[in-house]
GROMACS .gro file of C-alpha atoms in nm:
model
  352
    1UNK     CA    1   0.000   0.000   0.000
    2UNK     CA    2   0.284   0.244   0.082
    3UNK     CA    3   0.458   0.172  -0.249
    4UNK     CA    4   0.138   0.239  -0.441
    5UNK     CA    5   0.085   0.581  -0.276
    6UNK     CA    6   0.447   0.685  -0.352
    7UNK     CA    7   0.404   0.596  -0.716
    8UNK     CA    8   0.088   0.803  -0.737
    9UNK     CA    9   0.258   1.106  -0.575
   10UNK     CA   10   0.553   1.080  -0.816
   11UNK     CA   11   0.316   1.065  -1.109
   12UNK     CA   12   0.142   1.384  -0.994
   13UNK     CA   13   0.476   1.571  -0.984
   14UNK     CA   14   0.564   1.448  -1.333
   15UNK     CA   15   0.232   1.578  -1.462
   16UNK     CA   16   0.306   1.928  -1.332
   17UNK     CA   17   0.658   1.925  -1.482
   18UNK     CA   18   0.538   1.802  -1.820
   19UNK     CA   19   0.275   2.072  -1.832
   20UNK     CA   20   0.548   2.341  -1.822
   21UNK     CA   21   0.375   2.538  -1.546
   22UNK     CA   22   0.582   2.751  -1.308
   23UNK     CA   23   0.575   2.651  -0.943
   24UNK     CA   24   0.296   2.827  -0.761
   25UNK     CA   25   0.400   3.020  -0.449
   26UNK     CA   26   0.184   3.237  -0.229
   27UNK     CA   27   0.244   3.613  -0.272
   28UNK     CA   28   0.401   3.767   0.037
   29UNK     CA   29   0.232   4.066   0.193
   30UNK     CA   30   0.380   4.390   0.062
   31UNK     CA   31   0.578   4.204  -0.204
   32UNK     CA   32   0.676   4.388  -0.519
   33UNK     CA   33   0.911   4.307  -0.807
   34UNK     CA   34   1.277   4.395  -0.773
   35UNK     CA   35   1.429   4.663  -0.994
   36UNK     CA   36   1.383   5.030  -0.927
   37UNK     CA   37   1.243   4.941  -0.583
   38UNK     CA   38   1.554   4.749  -0.475
   39UNK     CA   39   1.705   5.037  -0.278
   40UNK     CA   40   1.366   5.113  -0.124
   41UNK     CA   41   1.355   4.751  -0.009
   42UNK     CA   42   1.690   4.799   0.159
   43UNK     CA   43   1.565   5.106   0.342
   44UNK     CA   44   1.251   4.927   0.457
   45UNK     CA   45   1.393   4.586   0.543
   46UNK     CA   46   1.769   4.613   0.578
   47UNK     CA   47   2.034   4.417   0.391
   48UNK     CA   48   1.795   4.138   0.293
   49UNK     CA   49   1.600   4.364   0.062
   50UNK     CA   50   1.873   4.496  -0.167
   51UNK     CA   51   2.091   4.360  -0.446
   52UNK     CA   52   2.446   4.491  -0.481
   53UNK     CA   53   2.402   4.540  -0.854
   54UNK     CA   54   2.128   4.798  -0.784
   55UNK     CA   55   2.372   5.028  -0.599
   56UNK     CA   56   2.633   5.266  -0.732
   57UNK     CA   57   2.906   5.080  -0.541
   58UNK     CA   58   3.015   4.944  -0.204
   59UNK     CA   59   3.123   5.168   0.079
   60UNK     CA   60   3.455   5.195   0.258
   61UNK     CA   61   3.545   4.964   0.542
   62UNK     CA   62   3.336   5.176   0.778
   63UNK     CA   63   3.020   5.023   0.628
   64UNK     CA   64   2.710   5.140   0.448
   65UNK     CA   65   2.619   5.160   0.083
   66UNK     CA   66   2.661   5.436  -0.173
   67UNK     CA   67   2.344   5.617  -0.261
   68UNK     CA   68   2.206   5.515  -0.603
   69UNK     CA   69   2.284   5.750  -0.887
   70UNK     CA   70   1.930   5.881  -0.920
   71UNK     CA   71   1.923   5.998  -0.557
   72UNK     CA   72   2.260   6.172  -0.590
   73UNK     CA   73   2.128   6.362  -0.892
   74UNK     CA   74   1.826   6.485  -0.699
   75UNK     CA   75   2.040   6.601  -0.408
   76UNK     CA   76   2.276   6.796  -0.635
   77UNK     CA   77   1.987   6.969  -0.811
   78UNK     CA   78   1.833   7.074  -0.481
   79UNK     CA   79   2.166   7.199  -0.345
   80UNK     CA   80   2.214   7.432  -0.641
   81UNK     CA   81   1.879   7.592  -0.573
   82UNK     CA   82   1.933   7.637  -0.197
   83UNK     CA   83   2.311   7.689  -0.174
   84UNK     CA   84   2.387   7.935  -0.457
   85UNK     CA   85   2.764   7.946  -0.405
   86UNK     CA   86   2.787   7.588  -0.528
   87UNK     CA   87   2.617   7.688  -0.853
   88UNK     CA   88   2.868   7.964  -0.936
   89UNK     CA   89   3.190   7.820  -0.788
   90UNK     CA   90   3.440   7.574  -0.935
   91UNK     CA   91   3.335   7.228  -0.815
   92UNK     CA   92   3.581   6.938  -0.859
   93UNK     CA   93   3.530   6.571  -0.775
   94UNK     CA   94   3.816   6.412  -0.579
   95UNK     CA   95   3.898   6.059  -0.469
   96UNK     CA   96   4.054   6.151  -0.134
   97UNK     CA   97   4.071   6.437   0.114
   98UNK     CA   98   4.424   6.543   0.015
   99UNK     CA   99   4.340   6.764  -0.284
  100UNK     CA  100   4.606   7.014  -0.393
  101UNK     CA  101   4.611   7.279  -0.666
  102UNK     CA  102   4.893   7.503  -0.792
  103UNK     CA  103   4.826   7.866  -0.884
  104UNK     CA  104   5.099   8.061  -1.064
  105UNK     CA  105   5.136   8.430  -0.988
  106UNK     CA  106   5.375   8.708  -1.081
  107UNK     CA  107   5.401   8.644  -1.454
  108UNK     CA  108   5.715   8.658  -1.668
  109UNK     CA  109   5.896   8.991  -1.689
  110UNK     CA  110   6.041   9.114  -2.018
  111UNK     CA  111   6.272   9.392  -2.131
  112UNK     CA  112   6.418   9.578  -2.426
  113UNK     CA  113   6.777   9.567  -2.543
  114UNK     CA  114   6.996   9.679  -2.831
  115UNK     CA  115   7.097   9.433  -3.099
  116UNK     CA  116   7.430   9.347  -2.942
  117UNK     CA  117   7.356   9.434  -2.579
  118UNK     CA  118   7.364   9.174  -2.303
  119UNK     CA  119   7.039   9.013  -2.192
  120UNK     CA  120   6.993   8.996  -1.817
  121UNK     CA  121   6.784   8.735  -1.645
  122UNK     CA  122   6.415   8.822  -1.612
  123UNK     CA  123   6.173   8.732  -1.333
  124UNK     CA  124   5.991   8.398  -1.338
  125UNK     CA  125   5.643   8.314  -1.206
  126UNK     CA  126   5.599   8.189  -0.851
  127UNK     CA  127   5.379   7.897  -0.755
  128UNK     CA  128   5.128   7.899  -0.471
  129UNK     CA  129   4.973   7.580  -0.337
  130UNK     CA  130   4.600   7.577  -0.266
  131UNK     CA  131   4.479   7.302  -0.031
  132UNK     CA  132   4.111   7.351   0.058
  133UNK     CA  133   4.029   7.246   0.416
  134UNK     CA  134   3.756   6.984   0.427
  135UNK     CA  135   3.533   6.798   0.667
  136UNK     CA  136   3.261   6.536   0.673
  137UNK     CA  137   2.924   6.690   0.601
  138UNK     CA  138   2.659   6.464   0.747
  139UNK     CA  139   2.286   6.432   0.801
  140UNK     CA  140   2.111   6.185   1.028
  141UNK     CA  141   1.733   6.192   0.968
  142UNK     CA  142   1.514   5.930   1.136
  143UNK     CA  143   1.181   5.765   1.066
  144UNK     CA  144   0.975   5.521   1.268
  145UNK     CA  145   0.957   5.165   1.144
  146UNK     CA  146   0.580   5.197   1.123
  147UNK     CA  147   0.614   5.483   0.875
  148UNK     CA  148   0.866   5.289   0.668
  149UNK     CA  149   0.628   4.993   0.656
  150UNK     CA  150   0.365   5.207   0.486
  151UNK     CA  151   0.364   5.087   0.124
  152UNK     CA  152   0.236   5.423  -0.004
  153UNK     CA  153   0.527   5.618   0.143
  154UNK     CA  154   0.799   5.723  -0.104
  155UNK     CA  155   1.112   5.647   0.100
  156UNK     CA  156   1.361   5.754  -0.168
  157UNK     CA  157   1.200   6.095  -0.220
  158UNK     CA  158   1.182   6.159   0.153
  159UNK     CA  159   1.545   6.057   0.205
  160UNK     CA  160   1.667   6.281  -0.079
  161UNK     CA  161   1.476   6.582   0.055
  162UNK     CA  162   1.593   6.536   0.412
  163UNK     CA  163   1.960   6.498   0.317
  164UNK     CA  164   1.943   6.788   0.070
  165UNK     CA  165   1.791   7.018   0.332
  166UNK     CA  166   2.062   6.938   0.587
  167UNK     CA  167   2.347   6.958   0.337
  168UNK     CA  168   2.228   7.280   0.174
  169UNK     CA  169   2.204   7.468   0.503
  170UNK     CA  170   2.551   7.356   0.614
  171UNK     CA  171   2.719   7.416   0.278
  172UNK     CA  172   2.566   7.758   0.225
  173UNK     CA  173   2.699   7.878   0.559
  174UNK     CA  174   3.044   7.719   0.525
  175UNK     CA  175   3.118   7.847   0.174
  176UNK     CA  176   3.052   8.203   0.293
  177UNK     CA  177   3.158   8.212   0.659
  178UNK     CA  178   3.327   7.878   0.735
  179UNK     CA  179   3.638   7.900   0.954
  180UNK     CA  180   3.823   7.612   0.785
  181UNK     CA  181   3.825   7.387   1.094
  182UNK     CA  182   3.682   7.053   0.980
  183UNK     CA  183   3.481   7.244   0.722
  184UNK     CA  184   3.540   7.464   0.415
  185UNK     CA  185   3.690   7.810   0.462
  186UNK     CA  186   3.442   8.072   0.343
  187UNK     CA  187   3.549   8.360   0.125
  188UNK     CA  188   3.443   8.610   0.394
  189UNK     CA  189   3.678   8.434   0.641
  190UNK     CA  190   3.976   8.510   0.415
  191UNK     CA  191   4.216   8.794   0.501
  192UNK     CA  192   4.131   9.130   0.337
  193UNK     CA  193   4.319   9.447   0.247
  194UNK     CA  194   4.248   9.770   0.059
  195UNK     CA  195   4.555   9.738  -0.164
  196UNK     CA  196   4.530   9.645  -0.532
  197UNK     CA  197   4.632   9.325  -0.705
  198UNK     CA  198   4.988   9.441  -0.779
  199UNK     CA  199   5.077   9.505  -0.413
  200UNK     CA  200   4.851   9.263  -0.224
  201UNK     CA  201   4.978   8.929  -0.094
  202UNK     CA  202   4.846   8.612  -0.255
  203UNK     CA  203   4.546   8.474  -0.068
  204UNK     CA  204   4.425   8.817   0.052
  205UNK     CA  205   4.103   8.960  -0.091
  206UNK     CA  206   4.073   9.327  -0.184
  207UNK     CA  207   3.790   9.536  -0.041
  208UNK     CA  208   3.650   9.871  -0.148
  209UNK     CA  209   3.520  10.097   0.132
  210UNK     CA  210   3.165  10.229   0.102
  211UNK     CA  211   3.268  10.567   0.248
  212UNK     CA  212   3.055  10.549   0.564
  213UNK     CA  213   3.040  10.310   0.858
  214UNK     CA  214   2.743  10.078   0.819
  215UNK     CA  215   2.595  10.267   0.524
  216UNK     CA  216   2.643  10.388   0.170
  217UNK     CA  217   2.794  10.731   0.129
  218UNK     CA  218   2.653  10.990  -0.108
  219UNK     CA  219   2.613  10.864  -0.466
  220UNK     CA  220   2.623  10.491  -0.375
  221UNK     CA  221   2.627  10.393  -0.742
  222UNK     CA  222   2.980  10.533  -0.760
  223UNK     CA  223   3.105  10.280  -0.506
  224UNK     CA  224   2.935   9.995  -0.689
  225UNK     CA  225   3.108  10.103  -1.009
  226UNK     CA  226   3.440  10.126  -0.824
  227UNK     CA  227   3.389   9.770  -0.702
  228UNK     CA  228   3.321   9.645  -1.054
  229UNK     CA  229   3.624   9.821  -1.199
  230UNK     CA  230   3.853   9.694  -0.921
  231UNK     CA  231   3.809   9.351  -1.077
  232UNK     CA  232   4.038   9.326  -1.377
  233UNK     CA  233   3.882   9.275  -1.719
  234UNK     CA  234   3.975   8.906  -1.766
  235UNK     CA  235   3.779   8.817  -1.452
  236UNK     CA  236   3.477   9.034  -1.528
  237UNK     CA  237   3.375   8.788  -1.798
  238UNK     CA  238   3.148   8.559  -1.598
  239UNK     CA  239   3.144   8.772  -1.281
  240UNK     CA  240   2.837   8.806  -1.057
  241UNK     CA  241   2.716   8.988  -0.748
  242UNK     CA  242   2.656   8.802  -0.420
  243UNK     CA  243   2.447   8.953  -0.138
  244UNK     CA  244   2.149   8.868   0.081
  245UNK     CA  245   1.791   8.977   0.019
  246UNK     CA  246   1.799   9.263   0.275
  247UNK     CA  247   2.099   9.424   0.105
  248UNK     CA  248   1.946   9.363  -0.234
  249UNK     CA  249   1.625   9.537  -0.128
  250UNK     CA  250   1.821   9.858  -0.063
  251UNK     CA  251   2.017   9.842  -0.385
  252UNK     CA  252   1.709   9.784  -0.599
  253UNK     CA  253   1.591  10.134  -0.501
  254UNK     CA  254   1.905  10.312  -0.619
  255UNK     CA  255   1.867  10.541  -0.920
  256UNK     CA  256   2.103  10.730  -1.141
  257UNK     CA  257   2.094  11.110  -1.177
  258UNK     CA  258   1.847  11.084  -1.464
  259UNK     CA  259   1.611  10.863  -1.260
  260UNK     CA  260   1.695  10.523  -1.412
  261UNK     CA  261   1.723  10.223  -1.177
  262UNK     CA  262   2.060  10.056  -1.143
  263UNK     CA  263   1.873   9.726  -1.108
  264UNK     CA  264   1.745   9.561  -1.425
  265UNK     CA  265   1.484   9.285  -1.379
  266UNK     CA  266   1.505   8.966  -1.579
  267UNK     CA  267   1.329   8.983  -1.914
  268UNK     CA  268   1.325   8.607  -1.980
  269UNK     CA  269   1.246   8.301  -1.775
  270UNK     CA  270   1.553   8.139  -1.626
  271UNK     CA  271   1.768   8.449  -1.666
  272UNK     CA  272   1.886   8.633  -1.352
  273UNK     CA  273   1.825   9.000  -1.284
  274UNK     CA  274   2.128   9.224  -1.331
  275UNK     CA  275   2.301   9.510  -1.152
  276UNK     CA  276   2.524   9.728  -1.369
  277UNK     CA  277   2.499   9.455  -1.631
  278UNK     CA  278   2.610   9.162  -1.410
  279UNK     CA  279   2.384   8.889  -1.264
  280UNK     CA  280   2.289   8.897  -0.896
  281UNK     CA  281   2.296   8.588  -0.675
  282UNK     CA  282   2.104   8.598  -0.347
  283UNK     CA  283   2.288   8.421  -0.063
  284UNK     CA  284   2.116   8.457   0.272
  285UNK     CA  285   2.437   8.367   0.456
  286UNK     CA  286   2.589   8.701   0.351
  287UNK     CA  287   2.578   8.951   0.641
  288UNK     CA  288   2.338   9.244   0.663
  289UNK     CA  289   2.474   9.594   0.620
  290UNK     CA  290   2.643   9.705   0.943
  291UNK     CA  291   2.957   9.883   1.054
  292UNK     CA  292   3.263   9.721   0.890
  293UNK     CA  293   3.052   9.443   0.740
  294UNK     CA  294   3.148   9.274   0.411
  295UNK     CA  295   2.794   9.257   0.281
  296UNK     CA  296   2.850   9.262  -0.095
  297UNK     CA  297   3.083   9.046  -0.302
  298UNK     CA  298   3.156   9.081  -0.671
  299UNK     CA  299   3.373   8.849  -0.871
  300UNK     CA  300   3.422   8.550  -1.092
  301UNK     CA  301   3.361   8.270  -0.843
  302UNK     CA  302   3.430   8.004  -1.104
  303UNK     CA  303   3.790   8.127  -1.107
  304UNK     CA  304   3.806   8.246  -0.746
  305UNK     CA  305   3.643   7.985  -0.521
  306UNK     CA  306   3.717   7.611  -0.524
  307UNK     CA  307   3.490   7.337  -0.388
  308UNK     CA  308   3.644   6.989  -0.363
  309UNK     CA  309   3.414   6.699  -0.278
  310UNK     CA  310   3.397   6.322  -0.292
  311UNK     CA  311   3.190   6.202  -0.583
  312UNK     CA  312   2.941   5.990  -0.391
  313UNK     CA  313   2.729   6.019  -0.079
  314UNK     CA  314   2.752   5.734   0.171
  315UNK     CA  315   2.437   5.613   0.347
  316UNK     CA  316   2.424   5.375   0.645
  317UNK     CA  317   2.092   5.235   0.766
  318UNK     CA  318   2.084   5.209   1.145
  319UNK     CA  319   1.774   5.041   1.294
  320UNK     CA  320   1.943   4.954   1.627
  321UNK     CA  321   2.063   5.269   1.802
  322UNK     CA  322   1.728   5.435   1.865
  323UNK     CA  323   1.452   5.177   1.843
  324UNK     CA  324   1.176   5.198   1.719
  325UNK     CA  325   1.326   5.464   1.489
  326UNK     CA  326   1.545   5.390   1.189
  327UNK     CA  327   1.826   5.640   1.124
  328UNK     CA  328   1.971   5.702   0.778
  329UNK     CA  329   2.322   5.833   0.842
  330UNK     CA  330   2.445   6.011   0.526
  331UNK     CA  331   2.791   6.163   0.495
  332UNK     CA  332   2.991   6.338   0.227
  333UNK     CA  333   3.340   6.491   0.241
  334UNK     CA  334   3.340   6.854   0.121
  335UNK     CA  335   3.616   7.115   0.121
  336UNK     CA  336   3.645   7.469  -0.009
  337UNK     CA  337   3.850   7.787  -0.005
  338UNK     CA  338   3.944   8.089  -0.215
  339UNK     CA  339   4.172   7.962  -0.492
  340UNK     CA  340   4.245   8.293  -0.668
  341UNK     CA  341   4.231   8.606  -0.453
  342UNK     CA  342   4.235   8.835  -0.757
  343UNK     CA  343   3.901   8.704  -0.886
  344UNK     CA  344   3.677   8.814  -0.592
  345UNK     CA  345   3.628   9.168  -0.454
  346UNK     CA  346   3.434   9.282  -0.147
  347UNK     CA  347   3.248   9.599  -0.051
  348UNK     CA  348   3.322   9.695   0.310
  349UNK     CA  349   3.078   9.927   0.481
  350UNK     CA  350   3.336  10.148   0.646
  351UNK     CA  351   3.472  10.499   0.607
  352UNK     CA  352   3.803  10.367   0.474
   0.00000   0.00000   0.00000
């Protein structure tokens, strides 16, 4: 009797195989096909829900996974909108924290001589090393496990927005006012002097005094023109103004002698408004007008300010440290400093 039952069971399996039907398995609750949702599965369930091929690459020995390429693109786009210095500066991707750049200054001297006169040695350029200080920029947003279990919740979009908000606020402040200690050195934290390019030491920014402490002197448009002309012609191609909205509100009311506004609004979508023919960038981290404040910057930031960053953002999922919350620890190494002190000028609200 036992042998007969086994033969019948084997025959039933053969019938299923011969029919070419796939094995039937019950659908798990919340199951969805892998693919674009692979990273979301990792965020919801941990390492069991992700395939390595769906990621941009493995992390360092510290652990975690690199954010997928589509999330990195969203973060970069949001940063450009919130942190405007990134959009106008020179951004380079580096593979380590030890980035160095050489800047030649001084130029080559020349001279005149008679046909048979002796030729003396002329001056040669000098090299200056630029090494932007850097630090780990991080964000650590958290979400409850119950919220992550909600199938209608877009985890990737939420993660990108949270990281972008944290990174944009920190970057915007550091690129303007950072002290260079475990973070970028802002251009307003650089040494300043009133001397011109020919006599000023490398790495020192030139400022133009407004003529009054904490205010514009008479005929403020004259000082704005002086600031523009203090930047040499090669750098004025691609130059822009940088100030906060409070300073911009005062400047938008300035008029010339014949009653024309110095400010020119944008006439096309996507084009910035201009001041004296140059685009204006609003950076809320710039200081308000006060005594001895450096509230207005003008220059070619693509040539004058360097941002060095690692190419990828690292994300580590931590469901253990703060149960029942899941933390998404994101980190990115970013550095920055003034690379060419001749390319950026400042307006100082002082008598001299």
